[in-house]
Structures are given as C-alpha cells and as structure tokens.
Short mmCIF file of C-alpha atoms in Angstrom, two decimals:
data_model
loop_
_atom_site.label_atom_id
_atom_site.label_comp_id
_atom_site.label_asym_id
_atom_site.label_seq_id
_atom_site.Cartn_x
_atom_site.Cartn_y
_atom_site.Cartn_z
CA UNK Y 18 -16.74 7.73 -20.24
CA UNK Y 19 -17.06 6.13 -23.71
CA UNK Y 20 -19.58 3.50 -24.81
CA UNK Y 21 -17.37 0.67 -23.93
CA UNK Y 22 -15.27 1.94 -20.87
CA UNK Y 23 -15.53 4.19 -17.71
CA UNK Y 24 -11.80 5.40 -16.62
CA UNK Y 25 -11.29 7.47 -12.83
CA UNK Y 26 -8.56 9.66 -12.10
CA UNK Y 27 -7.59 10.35 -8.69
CA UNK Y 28 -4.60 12.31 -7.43
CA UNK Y 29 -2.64 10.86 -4.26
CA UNK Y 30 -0.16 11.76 -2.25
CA UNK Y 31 1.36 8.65 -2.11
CA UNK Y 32 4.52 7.45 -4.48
CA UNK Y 33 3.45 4.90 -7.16
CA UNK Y 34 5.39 1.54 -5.33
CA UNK Y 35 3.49 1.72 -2.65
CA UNK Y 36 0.04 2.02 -4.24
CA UNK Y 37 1.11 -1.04 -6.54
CA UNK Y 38 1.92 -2.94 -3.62
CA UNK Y 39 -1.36 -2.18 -1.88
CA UNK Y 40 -3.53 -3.38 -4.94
CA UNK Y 41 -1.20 -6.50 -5.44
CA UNK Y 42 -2.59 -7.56 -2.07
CA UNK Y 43 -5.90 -9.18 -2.51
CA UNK Y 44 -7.50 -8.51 0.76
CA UNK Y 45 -6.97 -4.77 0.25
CA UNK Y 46 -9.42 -4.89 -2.58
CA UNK Y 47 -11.97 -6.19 -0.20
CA UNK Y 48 -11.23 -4.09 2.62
CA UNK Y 49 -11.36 -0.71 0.25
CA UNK Y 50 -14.35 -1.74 -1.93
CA UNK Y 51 -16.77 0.97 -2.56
CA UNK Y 52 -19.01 -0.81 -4.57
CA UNK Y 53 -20.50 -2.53 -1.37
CA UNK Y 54 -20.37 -6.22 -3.66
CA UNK Y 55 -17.07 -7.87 -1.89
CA UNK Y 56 -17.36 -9.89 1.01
CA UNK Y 57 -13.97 -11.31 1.21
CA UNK Y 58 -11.23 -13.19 -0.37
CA UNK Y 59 -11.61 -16.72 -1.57
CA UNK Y 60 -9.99 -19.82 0.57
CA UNK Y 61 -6.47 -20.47 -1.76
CA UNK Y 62 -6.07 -17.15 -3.25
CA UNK Y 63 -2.82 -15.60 -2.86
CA UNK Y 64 -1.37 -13.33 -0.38
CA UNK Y 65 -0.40 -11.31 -3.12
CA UNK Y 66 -0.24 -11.31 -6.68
CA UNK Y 67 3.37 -11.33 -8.11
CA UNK Y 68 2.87 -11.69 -11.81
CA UNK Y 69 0.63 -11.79 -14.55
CA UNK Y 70 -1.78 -14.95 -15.81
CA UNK Y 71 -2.36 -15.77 -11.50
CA UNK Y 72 -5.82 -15.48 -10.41
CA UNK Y 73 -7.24 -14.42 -6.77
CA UNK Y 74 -10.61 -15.11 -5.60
CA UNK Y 75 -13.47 -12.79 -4.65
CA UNK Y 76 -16.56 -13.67 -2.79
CA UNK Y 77 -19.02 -11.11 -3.92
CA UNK Y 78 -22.92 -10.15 -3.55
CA UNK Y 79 -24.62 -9.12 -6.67
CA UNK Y 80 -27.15 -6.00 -6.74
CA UNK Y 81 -30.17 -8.08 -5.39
CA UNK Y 82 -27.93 -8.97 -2.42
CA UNK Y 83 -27.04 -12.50 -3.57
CA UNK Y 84 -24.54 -14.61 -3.27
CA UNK Y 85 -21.64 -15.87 -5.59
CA UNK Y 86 -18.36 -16.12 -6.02
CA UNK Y 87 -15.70 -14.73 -8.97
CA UNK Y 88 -11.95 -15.56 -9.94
CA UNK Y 89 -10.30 -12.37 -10.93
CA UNK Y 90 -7.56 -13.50 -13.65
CA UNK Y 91 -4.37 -11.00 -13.58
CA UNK Y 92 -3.83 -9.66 -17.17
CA UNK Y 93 -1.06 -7.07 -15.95
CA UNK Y 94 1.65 -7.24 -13.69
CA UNK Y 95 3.80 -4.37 -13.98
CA UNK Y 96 5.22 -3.01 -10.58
CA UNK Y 97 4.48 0.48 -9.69
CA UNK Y 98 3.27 1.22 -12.99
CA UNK Y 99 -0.29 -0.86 -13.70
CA UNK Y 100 -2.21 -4.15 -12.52
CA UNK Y 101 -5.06 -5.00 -14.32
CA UNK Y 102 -7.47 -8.12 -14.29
CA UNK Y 103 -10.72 -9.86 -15.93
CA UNK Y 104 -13.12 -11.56 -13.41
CA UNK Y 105 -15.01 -14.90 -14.31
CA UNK Y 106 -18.02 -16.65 -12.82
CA UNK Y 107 -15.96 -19.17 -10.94
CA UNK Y 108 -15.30 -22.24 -13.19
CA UNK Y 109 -16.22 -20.34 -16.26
CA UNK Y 110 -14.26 -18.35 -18.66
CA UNK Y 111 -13.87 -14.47 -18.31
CA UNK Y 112 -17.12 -12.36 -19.58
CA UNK Y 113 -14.35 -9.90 -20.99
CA UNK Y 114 -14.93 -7.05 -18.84
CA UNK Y 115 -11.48 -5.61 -17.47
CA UNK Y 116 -10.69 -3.91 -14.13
CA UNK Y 117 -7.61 -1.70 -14.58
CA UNK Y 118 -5.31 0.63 -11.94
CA UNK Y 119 -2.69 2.70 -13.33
CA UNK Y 120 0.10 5.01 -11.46
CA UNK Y 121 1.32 7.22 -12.86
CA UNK Y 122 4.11 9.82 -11.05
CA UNK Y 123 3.05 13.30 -11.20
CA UNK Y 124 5.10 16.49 -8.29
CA UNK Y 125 4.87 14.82 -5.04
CA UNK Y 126 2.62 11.79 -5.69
CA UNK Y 127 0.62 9.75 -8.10
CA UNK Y 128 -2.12 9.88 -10.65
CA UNK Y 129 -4.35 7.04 -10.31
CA UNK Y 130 -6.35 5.67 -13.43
CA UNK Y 131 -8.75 3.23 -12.71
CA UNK Y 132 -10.51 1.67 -15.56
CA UNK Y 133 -13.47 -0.69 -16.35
CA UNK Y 134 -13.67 -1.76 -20.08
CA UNK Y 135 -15.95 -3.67 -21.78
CA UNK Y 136 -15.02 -4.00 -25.21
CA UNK Y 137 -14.38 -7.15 -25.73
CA UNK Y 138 -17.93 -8.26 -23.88
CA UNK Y 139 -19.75 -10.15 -26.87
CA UNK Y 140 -22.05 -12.20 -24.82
CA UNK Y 141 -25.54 -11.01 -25.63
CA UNK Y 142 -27.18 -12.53 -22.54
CA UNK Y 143 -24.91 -10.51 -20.06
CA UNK Y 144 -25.19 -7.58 -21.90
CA UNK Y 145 -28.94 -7.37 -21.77
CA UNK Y 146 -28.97 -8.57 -17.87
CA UNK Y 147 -26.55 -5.71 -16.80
CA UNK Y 148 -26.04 -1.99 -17.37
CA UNK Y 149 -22.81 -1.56 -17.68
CA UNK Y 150 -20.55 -0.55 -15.81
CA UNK Y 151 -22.01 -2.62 -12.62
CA UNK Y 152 -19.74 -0.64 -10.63
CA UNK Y 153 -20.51 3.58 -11.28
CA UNK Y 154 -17.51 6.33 -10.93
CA UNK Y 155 -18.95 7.86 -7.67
CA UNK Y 156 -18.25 4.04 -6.10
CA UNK Y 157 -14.91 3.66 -8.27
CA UNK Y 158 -13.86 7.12 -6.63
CA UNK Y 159 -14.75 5.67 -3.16
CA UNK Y 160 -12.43 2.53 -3.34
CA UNK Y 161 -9.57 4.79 -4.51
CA UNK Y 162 -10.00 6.80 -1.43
CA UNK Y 163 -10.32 3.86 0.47
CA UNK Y 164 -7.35 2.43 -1.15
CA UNK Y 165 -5.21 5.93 -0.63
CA UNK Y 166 -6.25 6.19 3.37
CA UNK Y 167 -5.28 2.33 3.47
CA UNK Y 168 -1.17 3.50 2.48
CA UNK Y 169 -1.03 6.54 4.81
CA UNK Y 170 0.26 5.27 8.75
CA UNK Y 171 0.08 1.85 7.83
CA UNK Y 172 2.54 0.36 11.45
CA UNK Y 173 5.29 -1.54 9.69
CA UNK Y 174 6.41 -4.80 11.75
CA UNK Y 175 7.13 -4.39 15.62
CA UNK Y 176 4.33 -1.78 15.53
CA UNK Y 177 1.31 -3.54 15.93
CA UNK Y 178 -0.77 -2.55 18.26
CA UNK Y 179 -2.93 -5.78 19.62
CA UNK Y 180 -6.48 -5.61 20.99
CA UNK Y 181 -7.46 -2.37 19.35
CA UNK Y 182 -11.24 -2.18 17.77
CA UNK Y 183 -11.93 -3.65 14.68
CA UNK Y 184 -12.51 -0.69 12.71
CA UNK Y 185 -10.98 3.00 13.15
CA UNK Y 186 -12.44 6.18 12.17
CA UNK Y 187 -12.09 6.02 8.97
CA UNK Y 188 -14.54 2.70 9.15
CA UNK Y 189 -11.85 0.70 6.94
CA UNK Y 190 -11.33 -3.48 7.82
CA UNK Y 191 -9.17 -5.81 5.85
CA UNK Y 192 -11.25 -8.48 5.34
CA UNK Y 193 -8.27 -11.45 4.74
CA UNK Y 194 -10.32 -14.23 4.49
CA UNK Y 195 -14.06 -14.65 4.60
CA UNK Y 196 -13.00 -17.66 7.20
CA UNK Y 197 -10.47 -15.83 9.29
CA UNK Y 198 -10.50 -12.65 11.86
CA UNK Y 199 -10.72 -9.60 9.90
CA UNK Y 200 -7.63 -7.36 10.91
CA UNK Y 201 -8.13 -4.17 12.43
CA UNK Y 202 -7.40 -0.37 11.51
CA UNK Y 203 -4.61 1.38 12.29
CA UNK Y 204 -4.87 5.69 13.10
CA UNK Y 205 -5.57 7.69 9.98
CA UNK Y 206 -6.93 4.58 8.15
CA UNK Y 207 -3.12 2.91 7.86
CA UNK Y 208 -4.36 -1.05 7.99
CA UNK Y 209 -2.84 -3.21 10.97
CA UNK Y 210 -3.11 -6.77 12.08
CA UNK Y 211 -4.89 -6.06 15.34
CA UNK Y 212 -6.02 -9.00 18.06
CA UNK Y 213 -3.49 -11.83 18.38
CA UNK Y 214 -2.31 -11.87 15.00
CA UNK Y 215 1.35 -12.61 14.70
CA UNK Y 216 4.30 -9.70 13.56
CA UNK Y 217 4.77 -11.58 10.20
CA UNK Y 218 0.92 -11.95 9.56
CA UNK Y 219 0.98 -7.97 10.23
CA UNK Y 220 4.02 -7.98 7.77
CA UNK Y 221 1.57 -9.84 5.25
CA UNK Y 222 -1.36 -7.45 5.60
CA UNK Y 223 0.67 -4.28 6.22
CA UNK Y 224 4.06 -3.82 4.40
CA UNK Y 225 2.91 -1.92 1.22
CA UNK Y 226 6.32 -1.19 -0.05
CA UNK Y 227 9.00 1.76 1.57
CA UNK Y 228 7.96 4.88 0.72
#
C-alpha cells in the first residue's frame, strides 16, 4: 500500500471474461461485498454496465450503520481486461476516490488486481472525516472471494432450480434490487435465480460469460 492507494491481488481459477462479466453486473457487487456497507442496488441502475461514463447505483450503510445512498460513475470499460469506477454522494460530484478490478491471464486462470486510489481526493473535509481506505485489504480480499465462488457452478438458463433456500453454504445472495426478491444460491456458491423468477431473469443474474 502507498500513501494514496491500497491495490489486492488475488489468484483465480477462473478465465478473465468471465470475471469481467461478473463485475459488469451490478447486483454482483452487492451480493459479494465484504465490506458489510452495500445493501442493494439502486431503483434505475442498469442490469449491467456495457461501457464507460454509465453510472449504477448503490444503497450503502456507512460505519455508524447509517443510511445513504452513492452513484458509482464507470471510468473503465474494457472487457476482460479492467472496470474501474468513482462513487459520488448521490447528486453530487465524485470525491475522487477510485475503485479498480483488473484481470489479468496468468497458467490456468487470472490475476485479480483490485485497487482503491485516492489521489486525486483534495477535499479537506472528507479527508479529515475518514481514514482512508474506508474499505481495508482483509475486506477487499473477502469480496474477491466472494466474487470468485459467485463464477464457479453458476446454472446457465434451463437450469434453474426454483424454490431452493435463499442462501447456500457458502452464505452468498444476489441482492438485485433493494425492492425486489433477492435471488438465491446455487451449489458451490454459483448464483441462481431461485423462487419463481423467470429463465431470462436467471439469464440476467446468471450468465457471466462462456468459460
């Protein structure tokens, strides 16, 4: 870690395209989060993100277990190679502080990077409110896992299997919306659109990329 930026690296054994495809999915970030502050996605964000200068909405809870909400503005779209955004107080301009993921190929799978930089943070008040990072590498390292068990066994289309518990072992839901049913787990972590949701909502939630 430097003064201005914490980075992660996690090896997975999962290619880089379907990572990507997981993170471009916005309920995946609140399903995996380690960092115990997402609640959900926002009403009107998108299903996924398909390009850079979009925004996708997070509901979060702050360390004294408030409430507020965030738009997460996409900075980098490049598919299977990096996504990276900078989330905003909603209605006000980004703070500065960047969320990265990179993929990287290495042998059999992928080198994940996962950075938080705050370099370009000049606004005195925020920086003597928070010690940054707000999110530490021991909870950064817990969403990647999260994130890596959410790829393996995830039932493509036709596989759903309706009316199973809401969470599996692995303790994993995909939150989709903060106003809708949460979908449920598949085995070994894999997410699928339990309950009566339709085969292209399961599609939606499910259909990281082919391996």
């Amino acid at each position: 870690m430097t003064d201005t930026a914490q980075t992660v690296t996690v090896f997975a054994d999962v290619p880089p395209s379907v990572l990507f495809a997981a993170l471009a999915r916005p309920a995946v970030h609140a399903a995996a989060d380690g960092s115990g502050m997402l609640r959900g996605v926002s009403d009107g964000s998108p299903e996924a993100i398909t390009a850079a200068g979009q925004t996708f909405g997070m509901e979060m809870t702050d360390e004294q277990g408030r409430p507020y909400s965030v738009d997460n503005h996409v900075t980098a779209f490049e598919p299977g190679t990096r996504i990276a955004w900078l989330p905003a107080g909603r209605g006000k301009p980004p703070v500065g502080v960047e969320w990265s993921w990179t993929f990287t190929p290495e042998g059999d799978g992928t080198l994940i990077a996962v950075t938080c930089d705050w370099s370009r943070v000049t606004n005195e008040a925020y920086l003597a409110r928070f010690t940054l990072p707000r999110v530490s590498a021991e909870k950064v390292r817990a969403t990647v896992d999260a994130v890596i068990a959410a790829t393996r066994d995830c039932p493509r289309v036709g596989s759903t299997a309706r009316g199973r518990s809401p969470r599996s072992a692995s303790g994993l839901t995909l939150l989709r919306r903060e106003t809708t049913k949460p979908a449920a787990c598949g085995a070994g972590g894999g997410l699928a659109c339990g309950g009566d949701y339709s085969e292209s909502e399961a599609s939606s939630c499910c259909d990281f990329g082919s391996e």
